[in-house]
Coordinates of C-alpha atoms in Angstrom, one line a residue:
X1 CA 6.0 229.1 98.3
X2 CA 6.6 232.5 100.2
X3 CA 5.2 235.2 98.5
X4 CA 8.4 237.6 98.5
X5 CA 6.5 240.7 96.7
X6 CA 4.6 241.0 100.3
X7 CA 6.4 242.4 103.2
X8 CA 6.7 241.0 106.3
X9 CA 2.5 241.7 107.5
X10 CA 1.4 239.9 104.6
X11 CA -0.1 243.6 103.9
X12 CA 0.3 245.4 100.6
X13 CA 1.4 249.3 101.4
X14 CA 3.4 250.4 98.7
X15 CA 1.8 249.9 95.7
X16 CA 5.3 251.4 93.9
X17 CA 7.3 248.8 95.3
X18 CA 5.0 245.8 95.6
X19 CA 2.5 246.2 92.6
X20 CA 1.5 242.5 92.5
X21 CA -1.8 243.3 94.0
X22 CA -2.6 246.9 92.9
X23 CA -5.6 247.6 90.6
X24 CA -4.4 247.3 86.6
X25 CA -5.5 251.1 86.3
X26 CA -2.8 252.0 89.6
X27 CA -0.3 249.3 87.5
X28 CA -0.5 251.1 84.6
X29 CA 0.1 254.6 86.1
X30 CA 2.7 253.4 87.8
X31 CA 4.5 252.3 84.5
X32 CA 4.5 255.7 83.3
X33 CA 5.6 257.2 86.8
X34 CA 8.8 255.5 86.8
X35 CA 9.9 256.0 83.4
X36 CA 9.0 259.8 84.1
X37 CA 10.9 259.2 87.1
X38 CA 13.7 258.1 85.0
X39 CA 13.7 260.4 82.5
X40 CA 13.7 263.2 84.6
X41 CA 15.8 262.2 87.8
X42 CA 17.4 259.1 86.8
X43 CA 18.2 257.0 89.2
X44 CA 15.1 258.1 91.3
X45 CA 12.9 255.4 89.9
X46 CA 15.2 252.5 91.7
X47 CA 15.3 254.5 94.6
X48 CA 11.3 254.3 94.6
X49 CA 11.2 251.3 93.4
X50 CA 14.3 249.1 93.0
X51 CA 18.1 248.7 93.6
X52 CA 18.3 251.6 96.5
X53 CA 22.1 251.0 96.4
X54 CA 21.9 251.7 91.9
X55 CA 19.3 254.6 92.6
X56 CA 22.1 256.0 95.0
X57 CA 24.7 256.2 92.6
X58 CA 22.7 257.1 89.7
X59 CA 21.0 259.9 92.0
X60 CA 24.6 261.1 92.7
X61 CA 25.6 261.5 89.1
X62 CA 22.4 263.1 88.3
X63 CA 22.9 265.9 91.1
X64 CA 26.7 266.4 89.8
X65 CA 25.8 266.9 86.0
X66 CA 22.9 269.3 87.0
X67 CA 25.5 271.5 88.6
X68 CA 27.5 270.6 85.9
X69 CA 24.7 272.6 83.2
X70 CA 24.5 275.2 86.1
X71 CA 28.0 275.8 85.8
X72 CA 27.9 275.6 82.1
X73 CA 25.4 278.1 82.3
X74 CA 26.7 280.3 84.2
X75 CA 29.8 280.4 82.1
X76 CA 27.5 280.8 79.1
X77 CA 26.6 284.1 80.6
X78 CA 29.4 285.6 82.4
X79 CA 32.4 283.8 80.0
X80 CA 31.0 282.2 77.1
X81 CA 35.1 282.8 75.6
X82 CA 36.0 280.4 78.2
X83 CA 33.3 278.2 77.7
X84 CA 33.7 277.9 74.2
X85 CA 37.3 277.5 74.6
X86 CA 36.5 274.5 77.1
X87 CA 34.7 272.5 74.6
X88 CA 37.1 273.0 71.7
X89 CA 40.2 271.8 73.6
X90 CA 41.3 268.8 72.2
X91 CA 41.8 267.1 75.8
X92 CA 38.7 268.8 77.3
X93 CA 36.7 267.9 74.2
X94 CA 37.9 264.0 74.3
X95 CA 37.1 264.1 78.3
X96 CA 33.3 265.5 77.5
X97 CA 33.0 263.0 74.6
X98 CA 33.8 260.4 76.6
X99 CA 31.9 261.7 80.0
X100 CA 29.0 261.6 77.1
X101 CA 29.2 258.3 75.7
X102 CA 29.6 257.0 79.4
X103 CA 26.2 258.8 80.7
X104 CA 24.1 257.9 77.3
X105 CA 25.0 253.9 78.4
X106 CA 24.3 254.2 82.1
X107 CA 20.9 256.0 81.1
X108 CA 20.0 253.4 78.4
X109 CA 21.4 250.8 81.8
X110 CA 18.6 252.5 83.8
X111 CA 15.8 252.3 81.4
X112 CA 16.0 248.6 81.2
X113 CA 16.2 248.2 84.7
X114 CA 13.4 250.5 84.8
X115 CA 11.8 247.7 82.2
X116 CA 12.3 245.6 85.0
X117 CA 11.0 247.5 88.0
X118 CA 7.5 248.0 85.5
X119 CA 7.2 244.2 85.3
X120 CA 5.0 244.6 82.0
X121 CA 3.6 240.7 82.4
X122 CA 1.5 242.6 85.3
X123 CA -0.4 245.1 83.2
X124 CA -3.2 244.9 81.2
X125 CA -2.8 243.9 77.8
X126 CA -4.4 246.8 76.6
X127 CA -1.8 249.4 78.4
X128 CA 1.5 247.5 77.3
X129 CA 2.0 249.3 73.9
X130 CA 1.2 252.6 75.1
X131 CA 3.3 251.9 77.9
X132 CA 6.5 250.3 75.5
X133 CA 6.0 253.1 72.9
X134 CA 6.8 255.8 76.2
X135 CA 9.5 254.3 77.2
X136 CA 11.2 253.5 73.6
X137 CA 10.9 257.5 73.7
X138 CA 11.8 258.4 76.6
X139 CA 15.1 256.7 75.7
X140 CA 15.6 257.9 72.6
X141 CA 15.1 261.7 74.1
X142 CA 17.8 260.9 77.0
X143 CA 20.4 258.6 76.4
X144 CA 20.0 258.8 72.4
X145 CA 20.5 262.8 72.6
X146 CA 23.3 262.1 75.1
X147 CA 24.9 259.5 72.4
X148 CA 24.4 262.0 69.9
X149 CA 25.8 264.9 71.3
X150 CA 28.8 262.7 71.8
X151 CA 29.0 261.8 68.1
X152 CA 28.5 265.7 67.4
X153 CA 31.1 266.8 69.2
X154 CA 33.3 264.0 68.3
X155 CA 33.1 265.5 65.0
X156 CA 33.8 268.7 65.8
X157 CA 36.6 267.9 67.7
X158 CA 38.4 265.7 64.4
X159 CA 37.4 268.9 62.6
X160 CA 39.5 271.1 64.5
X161 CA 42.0 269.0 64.3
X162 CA 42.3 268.6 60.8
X163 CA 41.8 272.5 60.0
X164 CA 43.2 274.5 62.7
X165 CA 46.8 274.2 63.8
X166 CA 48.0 274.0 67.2
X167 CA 50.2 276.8 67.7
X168 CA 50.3 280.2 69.5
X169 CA 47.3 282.2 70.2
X170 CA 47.4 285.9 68.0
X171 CA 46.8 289.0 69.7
X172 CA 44.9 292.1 68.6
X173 CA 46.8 294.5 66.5
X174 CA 45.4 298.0 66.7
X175 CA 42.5 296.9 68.1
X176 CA 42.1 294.2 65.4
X177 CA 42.2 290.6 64.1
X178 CA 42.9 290.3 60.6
X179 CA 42.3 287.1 58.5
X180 CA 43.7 286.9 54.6
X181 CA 40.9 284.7 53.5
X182 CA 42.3 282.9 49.8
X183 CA 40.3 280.9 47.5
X184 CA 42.8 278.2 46.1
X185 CA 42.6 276.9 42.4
X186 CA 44.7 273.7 43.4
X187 CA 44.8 271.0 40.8
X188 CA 45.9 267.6 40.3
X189 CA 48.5 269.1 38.0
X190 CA 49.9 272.0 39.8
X191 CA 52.5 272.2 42.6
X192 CA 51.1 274.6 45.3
X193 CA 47.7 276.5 44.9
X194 CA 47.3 279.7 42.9
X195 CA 44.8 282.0 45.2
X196 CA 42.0 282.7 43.1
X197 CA 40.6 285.1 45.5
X198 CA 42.0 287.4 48.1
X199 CA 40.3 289.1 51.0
X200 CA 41.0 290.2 54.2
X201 CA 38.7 289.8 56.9
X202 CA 39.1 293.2 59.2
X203 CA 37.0 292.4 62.6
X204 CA 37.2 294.9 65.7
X205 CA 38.2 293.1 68.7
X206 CA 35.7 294.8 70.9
X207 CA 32.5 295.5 68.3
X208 CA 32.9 292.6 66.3
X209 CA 32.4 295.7 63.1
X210 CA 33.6 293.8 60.1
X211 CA 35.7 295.1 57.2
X212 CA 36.5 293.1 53.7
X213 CA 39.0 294.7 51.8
X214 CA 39.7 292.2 48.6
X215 CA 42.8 292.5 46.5
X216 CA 42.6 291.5 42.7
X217 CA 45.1 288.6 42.0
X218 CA 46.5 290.6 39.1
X219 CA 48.3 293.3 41.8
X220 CA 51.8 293.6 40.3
X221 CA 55.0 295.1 42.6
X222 CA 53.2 293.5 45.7
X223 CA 55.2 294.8 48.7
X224 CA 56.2 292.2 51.5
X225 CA 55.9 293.1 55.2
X226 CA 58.6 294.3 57.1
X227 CA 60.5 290.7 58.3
X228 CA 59.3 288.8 55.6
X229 CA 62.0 286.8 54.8
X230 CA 60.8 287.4 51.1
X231 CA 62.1 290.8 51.2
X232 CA 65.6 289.2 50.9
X233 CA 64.9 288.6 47.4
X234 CA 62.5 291.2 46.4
X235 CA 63.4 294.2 49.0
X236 CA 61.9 296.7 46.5
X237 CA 58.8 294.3 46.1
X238 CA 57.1 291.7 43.7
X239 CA 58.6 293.4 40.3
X240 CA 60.0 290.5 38.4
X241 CA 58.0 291.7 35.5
X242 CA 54.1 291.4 34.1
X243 CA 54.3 287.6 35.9
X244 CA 54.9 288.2 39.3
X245 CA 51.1 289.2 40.4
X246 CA 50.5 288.7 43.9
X247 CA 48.5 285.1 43.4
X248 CA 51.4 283.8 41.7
X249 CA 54.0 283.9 45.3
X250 CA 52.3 281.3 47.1
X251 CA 53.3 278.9 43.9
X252 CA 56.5 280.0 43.8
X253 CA 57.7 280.0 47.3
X254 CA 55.8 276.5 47.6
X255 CA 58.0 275.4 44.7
X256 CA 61.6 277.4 44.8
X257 CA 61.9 279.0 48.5
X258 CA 60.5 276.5 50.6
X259 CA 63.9 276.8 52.8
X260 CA 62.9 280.5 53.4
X261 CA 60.0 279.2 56.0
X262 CA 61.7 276.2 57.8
X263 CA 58.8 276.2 60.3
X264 CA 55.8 277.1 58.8
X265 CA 53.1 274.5 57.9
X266 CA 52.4 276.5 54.3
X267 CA 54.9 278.6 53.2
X268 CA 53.1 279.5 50.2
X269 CA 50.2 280.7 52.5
X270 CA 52.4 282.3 55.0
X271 CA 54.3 284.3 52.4
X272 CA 50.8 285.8 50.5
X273 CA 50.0 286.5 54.3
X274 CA 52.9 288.6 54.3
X275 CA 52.7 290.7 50.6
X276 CA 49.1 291.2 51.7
X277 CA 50.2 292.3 55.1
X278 CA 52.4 295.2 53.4
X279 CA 50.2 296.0 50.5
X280 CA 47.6 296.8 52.6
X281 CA 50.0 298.3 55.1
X282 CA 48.2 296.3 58.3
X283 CA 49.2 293.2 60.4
X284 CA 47.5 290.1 58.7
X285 CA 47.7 287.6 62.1
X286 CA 46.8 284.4 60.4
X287 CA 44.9 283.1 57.2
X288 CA 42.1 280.8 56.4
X289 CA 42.8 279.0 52.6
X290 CA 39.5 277.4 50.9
X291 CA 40.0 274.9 48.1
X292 CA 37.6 276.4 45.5
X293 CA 37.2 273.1 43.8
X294 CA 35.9 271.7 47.2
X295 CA 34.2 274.7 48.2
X296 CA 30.5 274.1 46.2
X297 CA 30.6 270.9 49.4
X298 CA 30.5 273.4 51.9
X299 CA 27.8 275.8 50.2
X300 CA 25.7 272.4 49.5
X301 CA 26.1 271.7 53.6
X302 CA 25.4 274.7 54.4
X303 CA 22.2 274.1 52.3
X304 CA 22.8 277.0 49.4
X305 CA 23.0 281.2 49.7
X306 CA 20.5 283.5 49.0
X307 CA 21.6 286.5 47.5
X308 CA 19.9 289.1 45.2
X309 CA 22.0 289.4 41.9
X310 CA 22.5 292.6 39.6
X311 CA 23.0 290.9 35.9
X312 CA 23.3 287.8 34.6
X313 CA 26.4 285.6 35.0
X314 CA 27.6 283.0 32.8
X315 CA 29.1 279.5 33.7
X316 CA 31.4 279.5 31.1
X317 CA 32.3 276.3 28.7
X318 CA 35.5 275.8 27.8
X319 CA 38.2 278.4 26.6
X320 CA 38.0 278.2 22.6
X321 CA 40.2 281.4 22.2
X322 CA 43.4 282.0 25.0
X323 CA 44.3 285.2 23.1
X324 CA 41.3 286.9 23.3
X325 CA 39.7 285.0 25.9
X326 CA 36.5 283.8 25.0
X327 CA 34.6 280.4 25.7
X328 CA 32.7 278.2 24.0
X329 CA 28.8 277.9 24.8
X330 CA 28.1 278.5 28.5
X331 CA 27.1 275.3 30.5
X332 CA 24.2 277.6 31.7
X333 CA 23.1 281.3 32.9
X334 CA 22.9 282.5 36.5
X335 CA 19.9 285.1 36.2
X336 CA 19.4 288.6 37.8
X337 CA 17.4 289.1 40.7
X338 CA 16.9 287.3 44.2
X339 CA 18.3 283.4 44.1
X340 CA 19.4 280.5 46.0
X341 CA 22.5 279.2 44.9
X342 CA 23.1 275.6 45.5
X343 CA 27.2 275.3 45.8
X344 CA 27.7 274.4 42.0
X345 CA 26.1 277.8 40.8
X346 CA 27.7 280.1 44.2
X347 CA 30.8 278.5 42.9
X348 CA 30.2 279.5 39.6
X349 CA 29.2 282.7 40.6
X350 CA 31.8 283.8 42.4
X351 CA 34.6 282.5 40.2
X352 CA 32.9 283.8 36.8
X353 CA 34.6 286.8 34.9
X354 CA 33.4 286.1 31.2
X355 CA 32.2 289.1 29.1
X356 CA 33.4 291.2 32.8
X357 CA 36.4 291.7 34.6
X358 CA 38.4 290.5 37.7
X359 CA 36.3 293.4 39.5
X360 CA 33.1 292.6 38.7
X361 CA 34.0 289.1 40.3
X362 CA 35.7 290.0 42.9
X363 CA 32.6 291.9 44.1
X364 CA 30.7 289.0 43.7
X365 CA 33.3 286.8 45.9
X366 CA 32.6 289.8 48.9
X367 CA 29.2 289.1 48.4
X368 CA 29.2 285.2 48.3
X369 CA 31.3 286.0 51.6
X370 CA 28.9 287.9 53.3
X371 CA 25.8 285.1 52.6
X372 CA 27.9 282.6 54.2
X373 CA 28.6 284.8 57.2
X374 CA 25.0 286.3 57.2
X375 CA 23.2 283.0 56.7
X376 CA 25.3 280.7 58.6
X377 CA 23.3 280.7 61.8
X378 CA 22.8 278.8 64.6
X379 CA 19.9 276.5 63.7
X380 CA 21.5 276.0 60.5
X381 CA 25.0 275.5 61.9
X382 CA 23.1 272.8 64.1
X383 CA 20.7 271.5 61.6
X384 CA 23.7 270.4 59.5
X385 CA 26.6 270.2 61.9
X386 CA 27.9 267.3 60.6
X387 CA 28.0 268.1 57.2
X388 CA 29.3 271.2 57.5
X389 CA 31.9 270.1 59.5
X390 CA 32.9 266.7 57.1
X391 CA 32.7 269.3 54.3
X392 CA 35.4 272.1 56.5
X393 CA 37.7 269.3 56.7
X394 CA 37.9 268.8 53.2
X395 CA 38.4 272.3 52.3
X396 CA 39.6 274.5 54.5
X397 CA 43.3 274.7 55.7
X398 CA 44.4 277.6 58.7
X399 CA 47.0 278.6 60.7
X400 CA 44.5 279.9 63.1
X401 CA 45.3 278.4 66.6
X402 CA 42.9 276.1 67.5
X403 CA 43.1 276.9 71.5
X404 CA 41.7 280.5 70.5
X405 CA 38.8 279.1 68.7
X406 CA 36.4 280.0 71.7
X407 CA 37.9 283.7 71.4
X408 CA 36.5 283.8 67.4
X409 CA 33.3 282.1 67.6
X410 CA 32.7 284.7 70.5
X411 CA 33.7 287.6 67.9
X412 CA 32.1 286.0 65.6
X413 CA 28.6 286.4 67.1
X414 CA 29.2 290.0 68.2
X415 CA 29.4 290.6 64.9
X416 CA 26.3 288.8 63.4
X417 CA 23.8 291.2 62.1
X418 CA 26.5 293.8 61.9
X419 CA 27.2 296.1 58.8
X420 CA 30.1 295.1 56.6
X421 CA 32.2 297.9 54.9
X422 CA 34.0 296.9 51.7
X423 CA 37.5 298.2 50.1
X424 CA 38.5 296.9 46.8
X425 CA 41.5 297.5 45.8
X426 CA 40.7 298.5 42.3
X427 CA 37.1 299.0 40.9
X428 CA 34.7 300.7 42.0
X429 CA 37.3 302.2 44.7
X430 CA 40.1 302.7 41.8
X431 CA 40.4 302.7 38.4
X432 CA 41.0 299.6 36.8
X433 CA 44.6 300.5 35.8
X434 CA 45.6 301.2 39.3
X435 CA 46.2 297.2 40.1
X436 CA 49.3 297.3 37.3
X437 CA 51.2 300.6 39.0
X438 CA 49.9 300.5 42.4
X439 CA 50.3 303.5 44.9
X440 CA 50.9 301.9 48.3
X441 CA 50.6 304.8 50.2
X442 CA 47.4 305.7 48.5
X443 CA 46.4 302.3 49.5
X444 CA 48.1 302.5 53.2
X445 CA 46.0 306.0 53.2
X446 CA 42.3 304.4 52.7
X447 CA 42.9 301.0 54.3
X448 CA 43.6 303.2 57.0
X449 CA 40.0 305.3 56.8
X450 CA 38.4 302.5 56.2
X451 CA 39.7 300.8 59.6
X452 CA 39.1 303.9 61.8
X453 CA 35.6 304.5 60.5
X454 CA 34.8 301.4 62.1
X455 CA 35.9 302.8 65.6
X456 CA 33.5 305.4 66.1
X457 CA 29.3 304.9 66.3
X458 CA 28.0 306.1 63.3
X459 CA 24.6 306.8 62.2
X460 CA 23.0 304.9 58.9
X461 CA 21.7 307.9 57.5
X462 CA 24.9 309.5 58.2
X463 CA 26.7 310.7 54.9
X464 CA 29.6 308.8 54.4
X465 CA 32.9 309.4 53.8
X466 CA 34.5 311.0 50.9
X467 CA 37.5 309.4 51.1
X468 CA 35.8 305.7 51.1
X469 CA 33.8 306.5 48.1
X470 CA 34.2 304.6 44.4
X471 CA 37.0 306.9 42.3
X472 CA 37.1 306.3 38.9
X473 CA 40.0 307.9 36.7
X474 CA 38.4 307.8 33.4
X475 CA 40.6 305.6 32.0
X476 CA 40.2 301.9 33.2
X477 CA 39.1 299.2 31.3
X478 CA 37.3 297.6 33.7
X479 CA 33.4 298.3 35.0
X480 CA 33.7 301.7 33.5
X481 CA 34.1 300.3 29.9
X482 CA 31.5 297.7 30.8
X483 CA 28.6 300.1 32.3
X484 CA 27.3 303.8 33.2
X485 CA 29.9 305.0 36.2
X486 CA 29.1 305.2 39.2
X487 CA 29.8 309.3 40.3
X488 CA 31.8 309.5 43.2
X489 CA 29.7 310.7 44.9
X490 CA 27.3 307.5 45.7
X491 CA 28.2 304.2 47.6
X492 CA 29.4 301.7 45.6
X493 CA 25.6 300.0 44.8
X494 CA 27.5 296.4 45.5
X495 CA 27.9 297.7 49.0
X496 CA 24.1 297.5 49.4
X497 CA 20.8 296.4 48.4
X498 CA 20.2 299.5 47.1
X499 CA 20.1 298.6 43.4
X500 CA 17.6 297.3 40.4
X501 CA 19.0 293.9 38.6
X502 CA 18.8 294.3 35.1
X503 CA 16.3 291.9 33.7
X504 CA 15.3 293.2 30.7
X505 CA 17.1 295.2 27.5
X506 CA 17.3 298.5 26.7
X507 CA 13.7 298.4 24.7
X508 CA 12.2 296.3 27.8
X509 CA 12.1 292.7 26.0
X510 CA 13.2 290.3 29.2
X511 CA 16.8 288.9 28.7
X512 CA 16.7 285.3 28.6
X513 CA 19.1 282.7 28.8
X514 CA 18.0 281.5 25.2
X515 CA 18.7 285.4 24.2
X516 CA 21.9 285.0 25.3
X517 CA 22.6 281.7 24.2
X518 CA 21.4 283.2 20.6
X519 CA 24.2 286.0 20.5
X520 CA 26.7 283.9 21.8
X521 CA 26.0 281.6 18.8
X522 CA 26.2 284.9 16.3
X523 CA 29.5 286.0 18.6
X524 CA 27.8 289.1 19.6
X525 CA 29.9 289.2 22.2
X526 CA 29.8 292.5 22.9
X527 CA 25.9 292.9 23.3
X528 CA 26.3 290.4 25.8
X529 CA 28.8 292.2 27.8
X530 CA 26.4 294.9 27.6
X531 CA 23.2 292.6 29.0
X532 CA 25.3 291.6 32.1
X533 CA 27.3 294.6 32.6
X534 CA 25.7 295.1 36.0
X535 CA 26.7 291.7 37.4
X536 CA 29.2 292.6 39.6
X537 CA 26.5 294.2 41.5
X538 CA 24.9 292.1 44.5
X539 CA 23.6 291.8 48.4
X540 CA 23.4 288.8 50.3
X541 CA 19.1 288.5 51.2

């Protein structure tokens, strides 16, 4: 029987193509050449050794996704907007999956022909683990990466489906993109959620300089933008009496003027867009709306925040006394000083106002929005991709445009590392009184400071502005009547790390949680609201 390894002489010359009667050491090396061959140039191993014809085609799919990456790269450099935007298009996005999914088979197709080409029966016994363990690998690095990335981006794409909407793309306004960001308390038993939080994100279009300005929910005579088809029924603003704070519209336009907003996907949402909107007297584009009860999943993906606390902060039991609102024991203690909260306790902390105020909290919520921003990296975005993303879904509702998506995450890395100026409507920046008979134009006046300070390169050491300072009247009940004032003269210390917690009491004993447990039980509630006075103050680490 002919020996058809041999060419025609009878003479072996290509010991890559007719190994049959090489040395087992030239064997061997030749197993790991062509699945280095096929790792790195696939389709070059059967062009060596194999198919010519299937090492032609493969060869010509491996040249046209190098310049494929080339391109990518070049794009990643001179237009990483576009790029981005590319890759989040719902069409491009399926096209890439599936491109993907079909070049993670043909390379898996390859290696097992490159199986063959190796002809393992011809190599020493010795060298076929070492030779089987390389190749497993080699496969796993290139067509399992490939797979993944397929499944990672498949993910993403549901994702942005399920959050964003598919409407128009915004456009600057003034030079800016506003987003009202709203914590939701929705329940099973509730029609419509009742923001629990409100904050708008301020971001310069060019700079990517980052504003929050956070308005307490308890804002009464809200004013609604100019168009807002709520001004129909309140043209002199939201003054139905001490109910109609500004978290309660988005319940009652979800529940009694749904008709107002035939073509909006939340007209709850869209209708607190617009009493923000002319409370703050700015152009609120679009809104992002977190389900607070869900949120703790997407702190937990994240894998927690670290943040440096200013006083201790309960999670409070249950309400034993409505009137007067106090709680039964805590369910536990939040300490001062530097932490990492799992999303259970960030959760807690940012939603916790016991033996405080709404103020005190809501600096707490600008905080626990900063650590998300701050710490919300790359590696970590990538490390946990597709939890974070399975938790988004789940919690997070927007009528941001998905097709501008590439526009964002571009802004959003412009303004990584960036200082963030704070604004709250009420305490430190007002007295605590100001919320119930707001001044609108006072309010128009420092939004309006706040927003242009960001336009011009300033200094850190540079003394800040007078008018962005805390003001207290004197006759709030909020952080004033809880601890020392802060003279108007310093930065707010939540604005900064700039600030000592409070770990110990007056006399130096260290406050513990079994101290505080122990006065709650005597219903010393005042001395606690004198332990954790300072826990509105904190800095993301």
């Amino acid at each position: 029987m002919p020996n058809t390894e041999l060419p025609s002489d009878g003479l072996l010359t290509d010991p890559v193509r007719y190994p049959a009667s090489a040395a087992e050491p030239v064997r061997t090396k030749r197993a790991f050449l062509l699945i280095l061959l096929t790792l790195f140039v696939p389709g070059s191993a059967q062009i060596a050794a194999g198919d010519r014809k299937l090492g032609r085609i493969a060869l010509r799919v491996t040249l046209t996704v190098w310049a494929l990456v080339i391109l990518a790269l070049v794009l990643l450099l001179a237009n990483r907007t576009l790029l981005i935007n590319i890759i989040t298009n719902p069409v491009a996005s399926l096209v890439i999956v599936l491109v993907l999914a079909a070049l993670s088979v043909g390379w898996a197709v390859l290696f097992i022909n490159t199986l063959r080409l190796i002809r393992p029966v011809l190599l020493p016994k010795r060298s076929r683990p070492a030779v089987a363990v390389a190749l497993a690998l080699a496969l796993v690095l290139s067509s399992g990466s490939l797979g993944y990335a397929a499944y990672l981006l498949n993910v993403s794409r549901n994702a942005i489906g399920s959050i964003f909407a598919g409407g128009p793309a915004i456009e600057p306004v003034d030079g800016r993109y506003n987003f009202l960001m709203m914590g939701g308390d929705a329940g099973a038993d509730r029609t419509g959620r009742r923001p629990d939080s409100l904050s708008v994100l301020s971001v310069d279009a060019e700079t990517g300089k980052t504003a929050i300005i956070s308005i307490p929910r308890n804002l009464q005579n809200a004013r609604f933008s100019e168009g807002s088809p709520m001004r129909q029924i309140y043209p002199d603003g939201y003054n139905c009496g001490n109910e109609c704070l500004i978290n309660a519209i988005n319940t009652e336009v979800t529940n009694e003027h749904k008709d107002l907003y035939p073509d909006a996907a939340d007209p709850g949402a869209q209708a607190t867009l617009e009493a923000v909107s002319g409370t703050l007297g700015i152009t609120v584009q679009a809104y992002v709306l977190v389900d607070m009860d869900g949120f703790a999943k997407l702190i937990d993906a994240m894998g927690g925040i670290r943040i440096k606390a200013g006083g201790w902060v309960p999670m409070s039991g249950n309400m034993i006394d409505e009137a007067n609102g106090i709680h039964g024991m805590p369910l536990g203690w939040i300490p001062a000083g530097e932490q990492k909260l799992d999303g259970f306790r960030a959760l807690w902390y940012g939603r916790s106002r016991e033996f405080v105020d709404d103020y005190a909290r809501i600096q707490r919520q600008q905080c626990v929005q900063q650590a998300m921003l701050k710490q919300l990296d790359p590696a970590t975005l990538l490390a946990k991709f597709e939890d974070i993303a399975n938790a988004g879904t789940k919690v997070v509702d927007s009528n941001i445009s998905s097709s501008q998506l590439g526009s964002f995450v571009d802004l959003a890395m412009k303004a990584k590392g960036k200082e963030i100026s704070r604004l709250t409507i009420g305490p430190p920046d007002f007295d605590a009184s100001f919320s119930t008979v707001p001044d609108f134009d006072v309010i128009h006046d420092r939004v309006s400071k706040l927003l242009s300070s960001q336009g011009a390169e300033q200094s850190p050491a540079a003394a800040p502005d007078d008018a962005l300072q805390p003001q207290y009247a004197g006759g709030g009940s909020g952080l004033t009547a809880a601890g020392p004032a802060v003279p108007a003269t310093k930065p707010s210390p939540s604005s900064s790390s700039d600030f000592t917690p409070v770990t110990t009491t007056p006399n130096g004993e260290p406050i513990t949680e079994e101290m505080l447990n122990q006065l709650k039980r005597e219903g010393n509630e005042q001395a606690i609201r004198e332990l954790v006075a300072t826990n509105g103050q904190c800095a993301p680490l």
